[in-house]
Amino acid sequence: MSNRQRMADEELQVWAYRMEAKSPQDVLVLAVEHFAGSLVLASSFGAEDVVLIDMLHKLAPTIPVFYLDTNKHFPETYETRDKLQERYQTKFIQVLPEMTLAEQEKSHGDKLWETDPNLCCQIRKVEPLTRVLSGYDAWITGIRRDQAPTRANAKKVEWDDKFKLVKFNPLADWTMDQVWAYIHANDVPYNPLHDRHYPSIGCQVCTEPVQPGQDPRAGRWAGFDKTECGLHK
């Protein structure tokens, strides 16, 4: 199946129905069985993503993992990447924006993330993601339904109409407690910023710690009417 050829809605609905009560590992098995050779895992090295990296490594270690390198990540995020690569003896695919930070500043002004964060995300995240996903038929994400209202209806298997390929969300019905239980039980390396009140970690310039009682994504783009970078919407 070409990544430009949409799977039948009926087939995806059957898969989603079958997978709803299944474990994340079962969802990954389905993904690997049907798309091995044209399947990729997207990672930002957050808690959900390190869980999926560990699960996928145990199931199918040759499935590639990529990350969008905006050039504005926290040092801790890059350190987590390095620890994971060492732990699993692999190399993650670095996906860079076509525009450097200097070129972005020249075209759109200094600190675009402060004046137009949507455009900044488009340049440094959405366009690179569109480019990398064009080479695959399916991708795996760490989306969970209780992360944000915009993700509440995510299915474990669905068609991604924005990027035109099949999307697997193995952790869709997991809670944050389940994520951390898996991390601790399997001794998975994770971003130390999670221990400093950063439940959701993006670019350093657009991410703040979250206070007790706040929405887990309240630290992303604080001060803006923005809750998503455009990758899952």
Tab-separated table of C-alpha atoms in Angstrom:
chain	number	residue	atom	x	y	z
A	1	MET	CA	0.000	0.000	0.000
A	2	SER	CA	1.367	3.393	-0.944
A	3	ASN	CA	1.353	6.053	1.775
A	4	ARG	CA	-0.833	8.125	-0.592
A	5	GLN	CA	-3.437	5.359	-0.779
A	6	ARG	CA	-5.978	5.586	1.980
A	7	MET	CA	-6.977	2.378	3.726
A	8	ALA	CA	-10.676	1.641	3.697
A	9	ASP	CA	-12.475	3.309	6.598
A	10	GLU	CA	-14.214	0.039	7.344
A	11	GLU	CA	-10.923	-1.822	7.770
A	12	LEU	CA	-9.472	0.832	10.052
A	13	GLN	CA	-12.645	0.836	12.133
A	14	VAL	CA	-12.391	-2.923	12.538
A	15	TRP	CA	-8.772	-2.619	13.608
A	16	ALA	CA	-9.617	0.167	16.059
A	17	TYR	CA	-12.477	-1.899	17.504
A	18	ARG	CA	-10.296	-5.002	17.852
A	19	MET	CA	-7.451	-3.062	19.467
A	20	GLU	CA	-9.494	-0.989	21.914
A	21	ALA	CA	-9.301	-3.577	24.701
A	22	LYS	CA	-5.825	-4.770	23.746
A	23	SER	CA	-2.466	-3.866	25.271
A	24	PRO	CA	-0.057	-1.383	23.680
A	25	GLN	CA	2.156	-4.314	22.751
A	26	ASP	CA	-0.729	-5.880	20.843
A	27	VAL	CA	-1.209	-2.650	18.907
A	28	LEU	CA	2.499	-2.592	18.079
A	29	VAL	CA	2.337	-6.205	16.892
A	30	LEU	CA	-0.492	-5.270	14.528
A	31	ALA	CA	1.497	-2.300	13.234
A	32	VAL	CA	4.648	-4.351	12.680
A	33	GLU	CA	2.817	-7.267	11.050
A	34	HIS	CA	1.143	-5.039	8.479
A	35	PHE	CA	3.650	-2.231	7.945
A	36	ALA	CA	7.151	-3.499	8.725
A	37	GLY	CA	9.442	-1.831	6.210
A	38	SER	CA	7.241	1.264	6.039
A	39	LEU	CA	6.572	1.950	9.721
A	40	VAL	CA	8.219	4.543	11.943
A	41	LEU	CA	7.982	5.690	15.562
A	42	ALA	CA	7.951	9.412	16.286
A	43	SER	CA	9.639	10.420	19.533
A	44	SER	CA	10.104	13.621	21.484
A	45	PHE	CA	11.735	11.605	24.285
A	46	GLY	CA	8.884	12.357	26.664
A	47	ALA	CA	7.571	9.766	29.114
A	48	GLU	CA	5.158	8.145	26.674
A	49	ASP	CA	7.741	7.986	23.916
A	50	VAL	CA	10.424	6.285	25.998
A	51	VAL	CA	7.852	3.638	26.936
A	52	LEU	CA	7.155	3.003	23.259
A	53	ILE	CA	10.855	2.919	22.419
A	54	ASP	CA	11.343	0.212	25.044
A	55	MET	CA	8.308	-1.785	23.903
A	56	LEU	CA	9.231	-1.565	20.247
A	57	HIS	CA	12.848	-2.491	20.908
A	58	LYS	CA	11.702	-5.686	22.606
A	59	LEU	CA	9.291	-6.500	19.788
A	60	ALA	CA	10.925	-5.255	16.593
A	61	PRO	CA	14.224	-3.450	17.203
A	62	THR	CA	14.795	-2.670	13.526
A	63	ILE	CA	11.757	-0.357	13.267
A	64	PRO	CA	13.207	3.162	12.899
A	65	VAL	CA	12.653	5.952	15.423
A	66	PHE	CA	12.897	9.616	14.452
A	67	TYR	CA	12.820	12.880	16.349
A	68	LEU	CA	12.189	16.428	15.188
A	69	ASP	CA	15.254	18.443	16.136
A	70	THR	CA	14.054	22.035	16.321
A	71	ASN	CA	17.492	23.167	17.567
A	72	LYS	CA	15.708	24.606	20.618
A	73	HIS	CA	15.301	21.559	22.835
A	74	PHE	CA	16.386	21.450	26.474
A	75	PRO	CA	19.886	20.058	27.090
A	76	GLU	CA	18.163	17.369	29.169
A	77	THR	CA	16.194	16.252	26.106
A	78	TYR	CA	19.362	15.693	24.086
A	79	GLU	CA	20.927	13.912	27.056
A	80	THR	CA	17.891	11.621	27.255
A	81	ARG	CA	18.236	10.871	23.548
A	82	ASP	CA	21.862	9.892	24.078
A	83	LYS	CA	21.057	7.656	27.053
A	84	LEU	CA	18.338	5.872	25.087
A	85	GLN	CA	20.625	5.353	22.089
A	86	GLU	CA	23.243	3.856	24.357
A	87	ARG	CA	20.748	1.698	26.227
A	88	TYR	CA	19.214	0.205	23.077
A	89	GLN	CA	22.352	0.300	20.938
A	90	THR	CA	20.652	2.218	18.165
A	91	LYS	CA	20.722	5.554	16.380
A	92	PHE	CA	17.596	7.654	16.112
A	93	ILE	CA	16.877	9.561	12.897
A	94	GLN	CA	17.435	13.288	13.314
A	95	VAL	CA	14.938	15.356	11.306
A	96	LEU	CA	15.902	19.007	10.982
A	97	PRO	CA	13.939	21.981	9.640
A	98	GLU	CA	14.979	23.152	6.192
A	99	MET	CA	15.393	26.643	7.632
A	100	THR	CA	18.140	27.255	10.189
A	101	LEU	CA	17.469	29.487	13.182
A	102	ALA	CA	19.572	32.219	11.581
A	103	GLU	CA	17.585	31.976	8.335
A	104	GLN	CA	14.332	32.008	10.291
A	105	GLU	CA	15.410	35.147	12.142
A	106	LYS	CA	16.360	36.839	8.867
A	107	SER	CA	13.012	35.995	7.262
A	108	HIS	CA	10.640	36.384	10.206
A	109	GLY	CA	12.443	38.397	12.871
A	110	ASP	CA	14.104	37.520	16.166
A	111	LYS	CA	12.421	35.030	18.516
A	112	LEU	CA	9.581	34.050	16.211
A	113	TRP	CA	8.280	31.730	18.953
A	114	GLU	CA	7.394	34.853	20.968
A	115	THR	CA	5.619	36.707	18.159
A	116	ASP	CA	4.048	33.905	16.098
A	117	PRO	CA	4.449	30.497	17.749
A	118	ASN	CA	2.158	28.841	15.199
A	119	LEU	CA	4.429	29.858	12.341
A	120	CYS	CA	7.482	28.797	14.331
A	121	CYS	CA	5.972	25.341	14.908
A	122	GLN	CA	5.022	25.143	11.240
A	123	ILE	CA	8.615	25.790	10.171
A	124	ARG	CA	10.417	23.762	12.818
A	125	LYS	CA	7.973	20.895	13.391
A	126	VAL	CA	5.096	20.490	10.948
A	127	GLU	CA	7.037	20.902	7.707
A	128	PRO	CA	9.852	18.544	8.789
A	129	LEU	CA	7.273	15.998	9.970
A	130	THR	CA	5.416	16.196	6.665
A	131	ARG	CA	8.688	15.553	4.868
A	132	VAL	CA	9.723	12.526	6.917
A	133	LEU	CA	6.279	10.909	7.006
A	134	SER	CA	5.998	11.090	3.212
A	135	GLY	CA	8.369	8.115	3.124
A	136	TYR	CA	6.237	5.825	5.292
A	137	ASP	CA	2.841	4.125	5.228
A	138	ALA	CA	2.215	4.247	8.996
A	139	TRP	CA	3.531	5.949	12.100
A	140	ILE	CA	3.394	5.307	15.844
A	141	THR	CA	2.808	8.100	18.355
A	142	GLY	CA	2.653	8.471	22.145
A	143	ILE	CA	-0.721	10.209	22.193
A	144	ARG	CA	-2.910	9.545	25.236
A	145	ARG	CA	-6.536	10.607	25.451
A	146	ASP	CA	-6.238	12.282	28.834
A	147	GLN	CA	-3.320	14.497	27.762
A	148	ALA	CA	-5.588	17.176	26.333
A	149	PRO	CA	-9.190	17.711	25.161
A	150	THR	CA	-7.877	17.780	21.579
A	151	ARG	CA	-6.729	14.168	22.012
A	152	ALA	CA	-9.744	12.811	23.886
A	153	ASN	CA	-11.154	10.989	20.866
A	154	ALA	CA	-7.920	9.445	19.606
A	155	LYS	CA	-8.283	5.842	18.502
A	156	LYS	CA	-5.588	3.231	18.856
A	157	VAL	CA	-5.648	2.861	15.066
A	158	GLU	CA	-6.853	5.626	12.769
A	159	TRP	CA	-6.288	7.364	9.486
A	160	ASP	CA	-4.182	10.505	9.756
A	161	ASP	CA	-5.857	12.736	7.213
A	162	LYS	CA	-3.346	15.542	7.683
A	163	PHE	CA	-0.304	13.473	6.755
A	164	LYS	CA	-2.121	10.805	4.690
A	165	LEU	CA	-1.043	7.593	6.405
A	166	VAL	CA	-2.158	5.166	9.119
A	167	LYS	CA	-1.572	6.292	12.682
A	168	PHE	CA	-1.116	3.978	15.652
A	169	ASN	CA	-1.636	5.350	19.183
A	170	PRO	CA	-0.839	2.292	21.373
A	171	LEU	CA	-1.036	4.232	24.663
A	172	ALA	CA	-4.294	6.027	23.861
A	173	ASP	CA	-6.181	4.585	26.844
A	174	TRP	CA	-3.292	4.617	29.321
A	175	THR	CA	-3.121	6.948	32.304
A	176	MET	CA	-0.020	8.834	33.374
A	177	ASP	CA	0.269	6.448	36.321
A	178	GLN	CA	0.451	3.501	33.941
A	179	VAL	CA	3.159	5.230	31.927
A	180	TRP	CA	5.311	5.795	34.996
A	181	ALA	CA	4.652	2.317	36.346
A	182	TYR	CA	6.049	0.899	33.102
A	183	ILE	CA	9.076	3.222	33.156
A	184	HIS	CA	9.999	2.233	36.702
A	185	ALA	CA	9.258	-1.476	36.271
A	186	ASN	CA	11.456	-1.652	33.171
A	187	ASP	CA	14.118	0.846	34.286
A	188	VAL	CA	13.625	2.935	31.146
A	189	PRO	CA	15.746	6.103	30.872
A	190	TYR	CA	13.576	9.231	30.954
A	191	ASN	CA	13.933	12.985	30.769
A	192	PRO	CA	14.869	14.311	34.245
A	193	LEU	CA	12.758	17.404	33.593
A	194	HIS	CA	9.739	15.228	34.399
A	195	ASP	CA	10.980	15.212	38.002
A	196	ARG	CA	11.018	19.027	37.975
A	197	HIS	CA	7.326	19.578	37.186
A	198	TYR	CA	7.543	19.353	33.395
A	199	PRO	CA	4.873	16.762	32.446
A	200	SER	CA	4.925	17.844	28.785
A	201	ILE	CA	8.266	18.836	27.281
A	202	GLY	CA	8.730	20.733	24.049
A	203	CYS	CA	11.196	23.414	23.007
A	204	GLN	CA	13.011	25.126	25.860
A	205	VAL	CA	11.819	28.573	24.753
A	206	CYS	CA	8.157	27.542	24.836
A	207	THR	CA	7.944	25.206	27.847
A	208	GLU	CA	7.537	26.092	31.524
A	209	PRO	CA	7.083	23.953	34.641
A	210	VAL	CA	3.502	23.170	35.625
A	211	GLN	CA	2.204	23.891	39.101
A	212	PRO	CA	0.168	21.355	41.106
A	213	GLY	CA	-3.447	21.298	39.955
A	214	GLN	CA	-2.735	22.820	36.559
A	215	ASP	CA	-3.468	21.109	33.266
A	216	PRO	CA	-0.468	18.932	32.304
A	217	ARG	CA	-0.007	20.948	29.104
A	218	ALA	CA	-0.362	24.343	30.803
A	219	GLY	CA	3.378	24.840	30.550
A	220	ARG	CA	3.350	24.695	26.752
A	221	TRP	CA	3.148	28.090	25.008
A	222	ALA	CA	2.133	29.830	28.229
A	223	GLY	CA	0.429	33.137	27.490
A	224	PHE	CA	-0.827	32.026	24.080
A	225	ASP	CA	-4.132	30.509	23.007
A	226	LYS	CA	-2.250	27.451	21.793
A	227	THR	CA	-2.197	23.880	23.087
A	228	GLU	CA	-0.876	21.893	20.100
A	229	CYS	CA	2.081	22.352	17.776
A	230	GLY	CA	0.085	21.075	14.818
A	231	LEU	CA	1.417	17.537	14.640
A	232	HIS	CA	-1.712	15.869	16.014
A	233	LYS	CA	-4.486	18.180	14.926
